[in-house]
Amino acid sequence: MQGQGQGQGQGPAWDRASAHRQVARVPQPPSPAFDHADPGAYYRALREAYGPVAPVLLDGGVPAWLVLGYHEVQFVAGNPELFGRDPRRWHAWDRVPTGWPLLPHVAHTPSVRFTEGEEHVRRAGAVADVLGEVDPYELRQRAERAADAAVDAFAGAGRAELVAQYAEQVPLHVMAGLFGLHPDETAALERDLAGQYGYGTAAAEPPHPACPAHPGGTAPGPAASAARLRAMLEAVLARARRSPAPGADIPSRLLAHPAGLTDEEVVQDLLTIMAAGRRPTADWIGNTLRLLLTDERFALTLSGGRRSIAQALAEVLWSDPPVQNVIGRWATRDTRLGGRYVRRGDCLVLGLAAANADPRVRPALPGGAVGNHAHLSFSHGAHRCPAPAPQLAEVVATTALEILLDRIPDLVPALAADELPWRPSLWQRGPAALPVTFTPL
Ligand code: HEM
């Protein structure tokens, strides 16, 4: 994503023409560079240049608005009649290149993510009911078993890479358990979730099978992963239907929900729950572990306990939220936002991380975040992360961190803090690796 165009107050006044068309006619100021190690600097530079709503170019030069201001993100997410969730109203589809890496996030499917109004109430209600039936005590037990198994796998070695071997593993196995998956299905799930929903960089993405160079759709890549995931969920649903008594797993419950979802709706919403539940939870664990292991404010109390884990989890939601930017919302009519004229059909990206850091609202960190849940890391409004989900993620993340630090209290990062790599993504934030050493168990 690049900043585009000119700053507020420079050059000709903004008129009702699209800002994107207007900026194309005036000299371009330098775009701030995005540094994966410090995305905050990029958001600050954009805010300085453009104010709370910045015109940006997504991968492939596709124009969008990046909403950086806290109040503006709340306004956009909280007014679905002005900023809808259905991407089919986008006027820039003709500018989206084949194989666009963001397609899995914007190509319309009959998923809860893209429904609006009464239909969204029905669909989101079913998802929330089903997640609400997950027993927190049983969830903690599942997370404990997954965490213990992950630690067992590397405890004797005296070294580990805590992203792949731990932060990713615990939510994966918890979700697999909640979905009633068999072990071979869990292994396939691990591979295919990574393939389908990664918000990668354009360069890192394999070509989309719809590309003429890959006719037939058999190429590896997001679409092949999506097809396998889908086939697996269809098999899970067929199993649930054959079962003589309704199961307690999430697919069986969604199938039996009185909202009466069609098979296609159930599959789509299971895909959403799986992807939404696994990656952000893994990154919440990863980002918190990174903070605990590298920030000396936590080092003193690391072996001491729960308070520092809760503190670190809360701080991460303000400072390094797992979901940094959400694409998106689409304007239902011409309107004004943060001093910009937004045209009907324009795409808006919710800048959750930037909004959390908005100097107009940001509490004095560090420390100030504890007990303050006003961050936008689970978004806002009708499409925010559905009510039971953040609590479920918190149970899993807290359990994972407690078990790891209880069992291996002398974890030492194998790299200096500024050498620990971040995944190259504008959309999700998580460490690429957390290599550590410790006394073998
Ligand atoms: C740290 C963990 C998590 C974070 C940071 C997170 C964050 C988010 C965000 C930012 C959205 C998008 C909202 C929007 O479009 O405005 C979302 C949606 C969603 N999340 Fe989460 N989430 C987390 C965990 C989970 C878990 C554990 C589940 C389920 C088990 C889940 C299920 C969902 C669903 C179903 C949606 C779609 C809601 C809709 O469009 O109506 N999330 N989440």
Coordinates of C-alpha atoms and ligand atoms in Angstrom, one line a residue:
M1 CA 0.0 0.0 0.0
Q2 CA 1.4 3.4 -0.9
G3 CA 0.3 6.8 0.2
Q4 CA -0.9 8.7 -2.8
G5 CA -1.5 12.3 -3.8
Q6 CA -1.1 15.4 -1.8
G7 CA -1.5 16.5 1.8
Q8 CA -4.5 18.2 3.2
G9 CA -4.4 21.9 2.7
Q10 CA -1.9 21.9 -0.1
G11 CA -2.7 22.8 -3.7
P12 CA -6.2 23.1 -5.0
A13 CA -9.1 22.6 -2.5
W14 CA -10.7 19.1 -2.5
D15 CA -13.9 19.3 -4.4
R16 CA -16.6 16.7 -5.0
A17 CA -14.5 15.0 -7.6
S18 CA -12.9 11.8 -6.4
A19 CA -9.7 12.5 -4.5
H20 CA -8.1 9.8 -6.5
R21 CA -8.9 11.4 -9.8
Q22 CA -7.9 14.8 -8.5
V23 CA -4.5 13.7 -7.1
A24 CA -3.7 12.2 -10.4
R25 CA -3.6 15.7 -11.8
V26 CA -1.3 17.3 -9.3
P27 CA 2.4 16.8 -8.3
Q28 CA 2.8 13.7 -6.1
P29 CA 4.6 14.2 -2.8
P30 CA 6.9 11.4 -1.8
S31 CA 5.0 8.4 -0.4
P32 CA 6.0 7.3 3.0
A33 CA 7.8 3.9 2.9
F34 CA 6.2 1.0 4.8
D35 CA 8.7 -0.7 7.2
H36 CA 7.4 -4.0 8.5
A37 CA 9.5 -3.5 11.6
D38 CA 7.7 -0.2 12.4
P39 CA 4.3 0.1 10.7
G40 CA 3.5 2.9 13.2
A41 CA 5.9 5.2 11.4
Y42 CA 4.1 4.7 8.1
Y43 CA 0.7 5.5 9.7
R44 CA 2.1 8.6 11.4
A45 CA 3.6 9.8 8.1
L46 CA 0.3 9.2 6.3
R47 CA -1.6 11.0 9.1
E48 CA 0.7 13.9 8.9
A49 CA 0.4 14.1 5.1
Y50 CA -3.3 13.5 4.8
G51 CA -5.1 13.7 8.1
P52 CA -7.4 10.9 9.3
V53 CA -8.4 9.5 5.9
A54 CA -5.6 8.9 3.4
P55 CA -5.9 8.0 -0.3
V56 CA -3.7 5.0 -0.9
L57 CA -2.8 2.6 -3.7
L58 CA -3.2 -1.1 -2.8
D59 CA -1.1 -3.8 -4.5
G60 CA -1.3 -3.4 -8.3
G61 CA -2.2 0.3 -8.0
V62 CA -5.8 -0.3 -7.0
P63 CA -7.1 2.9 -5.2
A64 CA -8.7 2.9 -1.8
W65 CA -9.0 5.1 1.3
L66 CA -7.0 4.1 4.4
V67 CA -9.0 5.3 7.4
L68 CA -6.4 6.1 10.1
G69 CA -8.4 8.1 12.7
Y70 CA -10.0 6.4 15.7
H71 CA -13.3 8.3 15.4
E72 CA -13.4 7.9 11.6
V73 CA -12.8 4.1 11.9
Q74 CA -15.6 3.9 14.5
F75 CA -17.8 6.0 12.2
V76 CA -17.2 3.9 9.1
A77 CA -17.6 0.5 10.9
G78 CA -20.6 1.8 13.0
N79 CA -22.6 3.1 10.0
P80 CA -23.3 0.2 7.7
E81 CA -26.0 2.1 5.8
L82 CA -23.3 4.5 4.6
F83 CA -20.4 2.1 4.4
G84 CA -21.6 -1.4 3.4
R85 CA -19.8 -4.7 3.6
D86 CA -20.8 -6.1 0.2
P87 CA -17.9 -5.6 -2.1
R88 CA -20.0 -6.0 -5.2
R89 CA -20.8 -2.2 -5.0
W90 CA -17.1 -1.5 -5.7
H91 CA -16.6 0.6 -8.9
A92 CA -12.9 -0.3 -9.3
W93 CA -13.4 -4.0 -10.1
D94 CA -12.0 -3.4 -13.6
R95 CA -8.7 -2.3 -12.0
V96 CA -8.3 -5.5 -9.9
P97 CA -5.6 -7.6 -11.6
T98 CA -6.0 -11.3 -12.1
G99 CA -4.5 -13.2 -9.2
W100 CA -4.7 -10.1 -6.9
P101 CA -3.4 -11.3 -3.5
L102 CA -6.3 -9.6 -1.7
L103 CA -9.0 -11.4 -3.7
P104 CA -9.8 -13.9 -0.9
H105 CA -10.8 -10.9 1.3
V106 CA -12.8 -9.0 -1.3
A107 CA -14.3 -11.5 -3.7
H108 CA -17.9 -11.8 -2.7
T109 CA -19.1 -15.2 -1.3
P110 CA -22.2 -16.1 0.6
S111 CA -20.3 -15.7 3.8
V112 CA -21.4 -13.9 7.0
R113 CA -18.6 -11.5 6.3
F114 CA -20.3 -10.0 3.2
T115 CA -23.9 -10.0 4.4
E116 CA -25.8 -6.9 5.4
G117 CA -28.9 -5.8 7.3
E118 CA -31.4 -8.4 8.4
E119 CA -29.5 -11.2 6.6
H120 CA -26.4 -10.3 8.6
V121 CA -28.4 -10.4 11.8
R122 CA -29.5 -13.9 11.0
R123 CA -26.1 -15.2 10.0
A124 CA -24.0 -13.4 12.7
G125 CA -26.6 -14.5 15.3
A126 CA -26.1 -18.1 14.3
V127 CA -22.3 -17.8 14.4
A128 CA -22.4 -16.0 17.8
D129 CA -24.8 -18.6 19.3
V130 CA -22.6 -21.5 18.2
L131 CA -19.4 -19.9 19.5
G132 CA -21.3 -19.0 22.7
E133 CA -21.9 -22.7 23.3
V134 CA -18.2 -23.4 23.6
D135 CA -17.6 -24.1 27.3
P136 CA -14.7 -22.0 28.5
Y137 CA -13.6 -24.7 30.9
E138 CA -13.4 -27.3 28.2
L139 CA -11.7 -24.8 25.9
R140 CA -9.0 -24.3 28.5
Q141 CA -8.5 -28.0 28.8
R142 CA -8.2 -28.3 25.0
A143 CA -5.7 -25.5 25.0
E144 CA -3.7 -27.1 27.8
R145 CA -3.5 -30.4 26.0
A146 CA -2.5 -28.6 22.8
A147 CA 0.1 -26.5 24.6
D148 CA 1.6 -29.5 26.5
A149 CA 1.9 -31.6 23.3
A150 CA 3.6 -28.7 21.6
V151 CA 6.1 -28.2 24.4
D152 CA 6.7 -32.0 24.6
A153 CA 7.7 -31.9 21.0
F154 CA 10.7 -29.6 21.5
A155 CA 11.4 -29.6 25.3
G156 CA 14.3 -32.0 25.1
A157 CA 16.1 -30.0 22.4
G158 CA 17.0 -26.9 24.4
R159 CA 16.0 -24.8 21.4
A160 CA 12.8 -24.0 19.5
E161 CA 11.2 -21.7 17.0
L162 CA 8.2 -20.6 19.0
V163 CA 6.1 -19.3 16.1
A164 CA 5.9 -22.5 14.0
Q165 CA 6.4 -24.9 16.9
Y166 CA 4.1 -23.2 19.4
A167 CA 2.1 -20.0 18.7
E168 CA 0.7 -21.5 15.5
Q169 CA 0.2 -25.0 16.9
V170 CA -2.0 -24.3 19.9
P171 CA -4.8 -22.4 18.1
L172 CA -4.6 -24.9 15.2
H173 CA -5.2 -27.9 17.4
V174 CA -7.8 -26.1 19.5
M175 CA -9.8 -25.2 16.4
A176 CA -9.4 -28.7 15.0
G177 CA -10.8 -30.1 18.2
L178 CA -13.7 -27.7 18.2
F179 CA -14.4 -28.7 14.6
G180 CA -14.2 -32.4 15.5
L181 CA -11.4 -33.0 12.9
H182 CA -9.5 -36.2 12.6
P183 CA -5.6 -36.0 12.9
D184 CA -5.1 -36.3 9.1
E185 CA -7.6 -33.5 8.6
T186 CA -5.7 -31.4 11.1
A187 CA -2.5 -31.8 9.2
A188 CA -4.2 -30.9 5.9
L189 CA -5.8 -27.9 7.6
E190 CA -2.4 -26.6 8.8
R191 CA -1.1 -26.6 5.2
D192 CA -4.3 -25.2 3.6
L193 CA -5.0 -22.4 6.0
A194 CA -1.5 -21.1 5.4
G195 CA -2.1 -21.3 1.6
Q196 CA -5.5 -19.7 1.5
Y197 CA -5.9 -16.8 3.8
G198 CA -2.4 -15.4 4.1
Y199 CA -2.4 -11.6 3.5
G200 CA 0.9 -11.9 1.7
T201 CA 2.7 -9.4 -0.4
A202 CA 2.0 -9.5 -4.1
A203 CA 5.4 -10.8 -4.9
A204 CA 5.1 -13.7 -2.4
E205 CA 1.8 -14.9 -3.8
P206 CA 1.6 -17.7 -6.4
P207 CA -0.5 -16.9 -9.5
H208 CA -4.2 -17.4 -9.1
P209 CA -5.4 -20.4 -11.0
A210 CA -7.9 -18.2 -12.9
C211 CA -4.8 -16.8 -14.6
P212 CA -4.7 -17.8 -18.3
A213 CA -1.2 -19.2 -17.6
H214 CA -2.8 -21.8 -15.2
P215 CA -6.0 -23.0 -16.9
G216 CA -8.0 -25.6 -15.1
G217 CA -7.4 -24.3 -11.6
T218 CA -5.1 -27.1 -10.6
A219 CA -2.1 -24.9 -9.8
P220 CA -0.8 -24.7 -6.2
G221 CA -1.8 -21.5 -4.4
P222 CA -4.7 -19.9 -2.7
A223 CA -7.5 -21.3 -4.9
A224 CA -6.2 -24.9 -4.6
S225 CA -5.9 -24.6 -0.8
A226 CA -9.4 -23.1 -0.8
A227 CA -10.8 -26.0 -2.8
R228 CA -9.2 -28.6 -0.4
L229 CA -10.4 -26.8 2.7
R230 CA -13.9 -26.7 1.2
A231 CA -13.8 -30.4 0.4
M232 CA -12.7 -31.2 3.9
L233 CA -15.5 -29.1 5.5
E234 CA -18.0 -30.8 3.2
A235 CA -16.8 -34.2 4.4
V236 CA -17.1 -33.0 8.0
L237 CA -20.6 -31.9 7.4
A238 CA -21.5 -35.2 5.7
R239 CA -20.2 -37.0 8.8
A240 CA -22.2 -34.7 11.0
R241 CA -25.4 -35.5 9.0
R242 CA -24.7 -39.3 9.3
S243 CA -24.3 -39.1 13.0
P244 CA -27.3 -40.6 14.9
A245 CA -27.2 -37.8 17.6
P246 CA -26.2 -34.2 17.0
G247 CA -22.6 -33.6 17.9
A248 CA -21.2 -30.9 20.2
D249 CA -18.7 -29.7 17.6
I250 CA -19.1 -26.4 15.8
P251 CA -20.0 -27.8 12.4
S252 CA -22.8 -29.9 13.9
R253 CA -24.1 -27.0 15.9
L254 CA -24.2 -24.6 13.0
L255 CA -25.9 -27.2 10.8
A256 CA -28.6 -27.7 13.5
H257 CA -29.0 -24.0 14.3
P258 CA -32.7 -22.8 14.0
A259 CA -31.6 -20.0 11.6
G260 CA -31.7 -22.8 9.0
L261 CA -28.5 -22.0 7.0
T262 CA -28.1 -23.6 3.6
D263 CA -25.3 -26.0 3.1
E264 CA -23.3 -23.4 1.2
E265 CA -23.9 -20.8 4.0
V266 CA -22.7 -23.3 6.6
V267 CA -19.5 -24.1 4.6
Q268 CA -18.8 -20.4 4.1
D269 CA -19.3 -19.5 7.7
L270 CA -17.2 -22.5 8.9
L271 CA -14.4 -21.3 6.6
T272 CA -14.7 -17.8 8.1
I273 CA -14.7 -19.1 11.7
M274 CA -11.7 -21.3 11.1
A275 CA -9.6 -18.6 9.4
A276 CA -10.7 -15.8 11.6
G277 CA -10.2 -17.9 14.7
R278 CA -6.8 -19.4 14.0
R279 CA -4.5 -16.8 12.4
P280 CA -5.2 -13.8 14.7
T281 CA -5.1 -15.9 17.8
A282 CA -1.7 -17.3 16.7
D283 CA -0.4 -13.8 16.1
W284 CA -1.8 -12.6 19.5
I285 CA 0.2 -15.3 21.2
G286 CA 3.3 -14.6 19.0
N287 CA 3.2 -10.9 19.5
T288 CA 2.8 -11.2 23.2
L289 CA 5.6 -13.8 23.5
R290 CA 7.8 -11.5 21.6
L291 CA 7.0 -8.6 24.0
L292 CA 7.4 -10.8 27.1
L293 CA 10.8 -12.1 25.9
T294 CA 12.3 -8.8 24.7
D295 CA 10.9 -6.0 26.9
E296 CA 12.7 -5.7 30.2
R297 CA 9.5 -4.3 31.8
F298 CA 8.2 -7.9 31.6
A299 CA 11.5 -9.7 32.2
L300 CA 11.5 -9.0 35.9
T301 CA 8.2 -10.7 36.5
L302 CA 8.3 -13.2 33.8
S303 CA 8.6 -16.2 36.0
G304 CA 6.3 -14.6 38.5
G305 CA 3.1 -14.9 36.7
R306 CA -0.2 -14.2 35.5
R307 CA -0.5 -10.5 36.0
S308 CA 2.4 -9.9 33.6
I309 CA 0.8 -12.2 31.0
A310 CA -2.5 -10.4 31.1
Q311 CA -0.7 -7.1 31.0
A312 CA 1.3 -8.1 27.9
L313 CA -1.8 -9.5 26.1
A314 CA -3.6 -6.2 26.7
E315 CA -0.7 -4.1 25.6
V316 CA -0.3 -6.0 22.4
L317 CA -4.0 -5.4 21.5
W318 CA -3.2 -1.6 21.6
S319 CA 0.4 -1.6 20.2
D320 CA 0.7 -4.6 17.8
P321 CA -2.9 -5.8 17.0
P322 CA -2.9 -9.1 15.1
V323 CA -5.3 -7.6 12.5
Q324 CA -3.8 -4.3 11.5
N325 CA -6.0 -3.3 8.6
V326 CA -9.4 -4.7 7.4
I327 CA -10.5 -4.5 3.7
G328 CA -13.1 -3.3 3.8
R329 CA -16.2 -1.3 3.5
W330 CA -17.7 0.2 0.4
A331 CA -19.5 3.6 0.3
T332 CA -23.1 3.2 -0.5
R333 CA -23.4 6.9 -1.6
D334 CA -21.2 10.0 -2.1
T335 CA -20.3 11.3 1.3
R336 CA -17.7 13.2 3.3
L337 CA -15.3 11.6 5.8
G338 CA -12.4 13.1 7.7
G339 CA -12.3 16.1 5.3
R340 CA -12.4 13.9 2.1
Y341 CA -15.1 13.4 -0.4
V342 CA -15.7 9.7 -0.7
R343 CA -17.5 8.6 -3.8
R344 CA -20.3 5.9 -3.9
G345 CA -18.6 2.6 -4.5
D346 CA -15.2 3.7 -3.1
C347 CA -13.3 1.1 -1.1
L348 CA -12.3 1.9 2.5
V349 CA -9.7 0.0 4.5
L350 CA -10.3 0.1 8.3
G351 CA -6.9 1.1 9.8
L352 CA -7.3 -0.6 13.1
A353 CA -3.7 -0.3 14.2
A354 CA -3.4 3.3 13.1
A355 CA -6.7 4.1 14.9
N356 CA -5.4 2.6 18.1
A357 CA -2.4 4.9 17.9
D358 CA -4.4 8.0 17.0
P359 CA -2.9 10.7 19.3
R360 CA -6.4 12.1 19.8
V361 CA -7.4 9.1 21.9
R362 CA -4.4 6.9 22.7
P363 CA -4.0 6.4 26.4
A364 CA -0.5 6.9 27.8
L365 CA 1.2 3.6 27.2
P366 CA 2.9 1.5 28.4
G367 CA 0.9 0.4 31.3
G368 CA -2.1 2.6 30.5
A369 CA -3.7 -0.1 28.4
V370 CA -4.4 -2.5 31.2
G371 CA -8.1 -2.5 31.9
N372 CA -8.8 -0.2 28.9
H373 CA -10.6 -2.2 26.2
A374 CA -11.4 0.8 24.0
H375 CA -8.9 -0.3 21.3
L376 CA -10.4 -1.2 17.9
S377 CA -8.4 -4.5 17.5
F378 CA -11.6 -6.5 17.2
S379 CA -13.1 -3.8 15.0
H380 CA -16.4 -2.1 15.7
G381 CA -20.0 -2.2 14.7
A382 CA -22.1 -5.0 13.3
H383 CA -19.2 -6.8 11.6
R384 CA -16.8 -6.6 14.6
C385 CA -15.4 -9.9 15.8
P386 CA -18.6 -11.6 17.2
A387 CA -19.0 -11.2 21.0
P388 CA -17.9 -14.7 22.2
A389 CA -14.9 -14.9 19.9
P390 CA -12.5 -12.4 21.6
Q391 CA -13.1 -14.2 24.9
L392 CA -12.4 -17.6 23.4
A393 CA -9.2 -16.2 21.8
E394 CA -8.2 -14.9 25.2
V395 CA -8.7 -18.2 27.0
V396 CA -6.5 -20.0 24.3
A397 CA -3.8 -17.3 24.3
T398 CA -3.6 -17.0 28.1
T399 CA -3.4 -20.8 28.5
A400 CA -0.8 -21.1 25.8
L401 CA 1.4 -18.4 27.4
E402 CA 1.0 -19.7 31.0
I403 CA 1.8 -23.3 30.1
L404 CA 4.9 -22.3 28.1
L405 CA 6.3 -20.0 30.7
D406 CA 5.4 -22.4 33.6
R407 CA 7.1 -25.3 31.9
I408 CA 10.1 -23.5 30.4
P409 CA 10.8 -20.5 32.6
D410 CA 14.3 -19.8 31.2
L411 CA 13.5 -19.0 27.6
V412 CA 16.1 -16.8 26.0
P413 CA 15.7 -15.3 22.5
A414 CA 18.4 -16.5 20.2
L415 CA 18.4 -13.1 18.4
A416 CA 18.5 -9.5 19.6
A417 CA 15.1 -7.8 19.7
D418 CA 15.7 -5.7 16.6
E419 CA 16.8 -8.8 14.7
L420 CA 13.7 -10.8 15.3
P421 CA 11.9 -10.7 11.9
W422 CA 8.2 -9.7 11.4
R423 CA 6.1 -11.3 8.7
P424 CA 6.0 -9.0 5.7
S425 CA 2.3 -8.1 5.8
L426 CA 0.4 -4.8 5.9
W427 CA -2.7 -6.6 7.0
Q428 CA -1.8 -8.9 9.8
R429 CA 1.0 -8.5 12.3
G430 CA 3.0 -11.4 13.7
P431 CA 6.6 -12.4 14.2
A432 CA 8.0 -14.5 11.3
A433 CA 10.1 -16.4 13.8
L434 CA 10.9 -16.5 17.5
P435 CA 14.0 -18.7 17.9
V436 CA 14.8 -19.4 21.6
T437 CA 17.2 -21.5 23.7
F438 CA 16.6 -22.9 27.2
T439 CA 17.7 -25.6 29.5
P440 CA 16.5 -28.9 28.0
L441 CA 13.8 -30.7 30.0
Ligands
HEM1 C1 -6.9 -12.3 18.7 C2 -7.9 -12.9 18.1 C3 -8.8 -12.2 17.2 C4 -8.8 -11.0 16.6 C5 -7.7 -9.9 16.8 C6 -9.9 -10.9 15.7 C7 -10.3 -9.7 15.0 C8 -11.3 -9.7 14.1 C9 -11.5 -8.6 13.2 C10 -10.7 -7.3 13.1 C11 -12.6 -8.8 12.5 C12 -13.2 -8.0 11.3 C13 -14.2 -7.1 11.6 C14 -14.7 -6.2 10.5 O1 -14.9 -6.6 9.3 O2 -14.9 -5.1 10.9 C15 -13.1 -10.2 12.9 C16 -14.2 -10.8 12.4 C17 -14.6 -12.1 12.7 N1 -14.0 -12.9 13.7 FE1 -12.4 -12.4 14.8 N2 -10.7 -12.0 15.8 C18 -10.0 -12.9 16.7 C19 -10.4 -14.2 17.0 C20 -11.5 -14.8 16.6 C21 -11.9 -16.1 16.9 C22 -11.2 -17.0 18.0 C23 -13.1 -16.4 16.2 C24 -13.9 -17.6 16.2 C25 -13.7 -18.8 16.8 C26 -13.4 -15.2 15.4 C27 -14.4 -15.1 14.5 C28 -14.7 -14.0 13.7 C29 -15.8 -14.0 12.8 C30 -16.8 -15.1 12.5 C31 -15.8 -12.7 12.1 C32 -16.7 -12.2 11.0 C33 -17.8 -11.3 11.7 C34 -18.7 -10.7 10.7 O3 -18.4 -10.3 9.6 O4 -19.9 -10.5 11.1 N3 -12.4 -14.3 15.6 N4 -12.3 -10.6 13.9

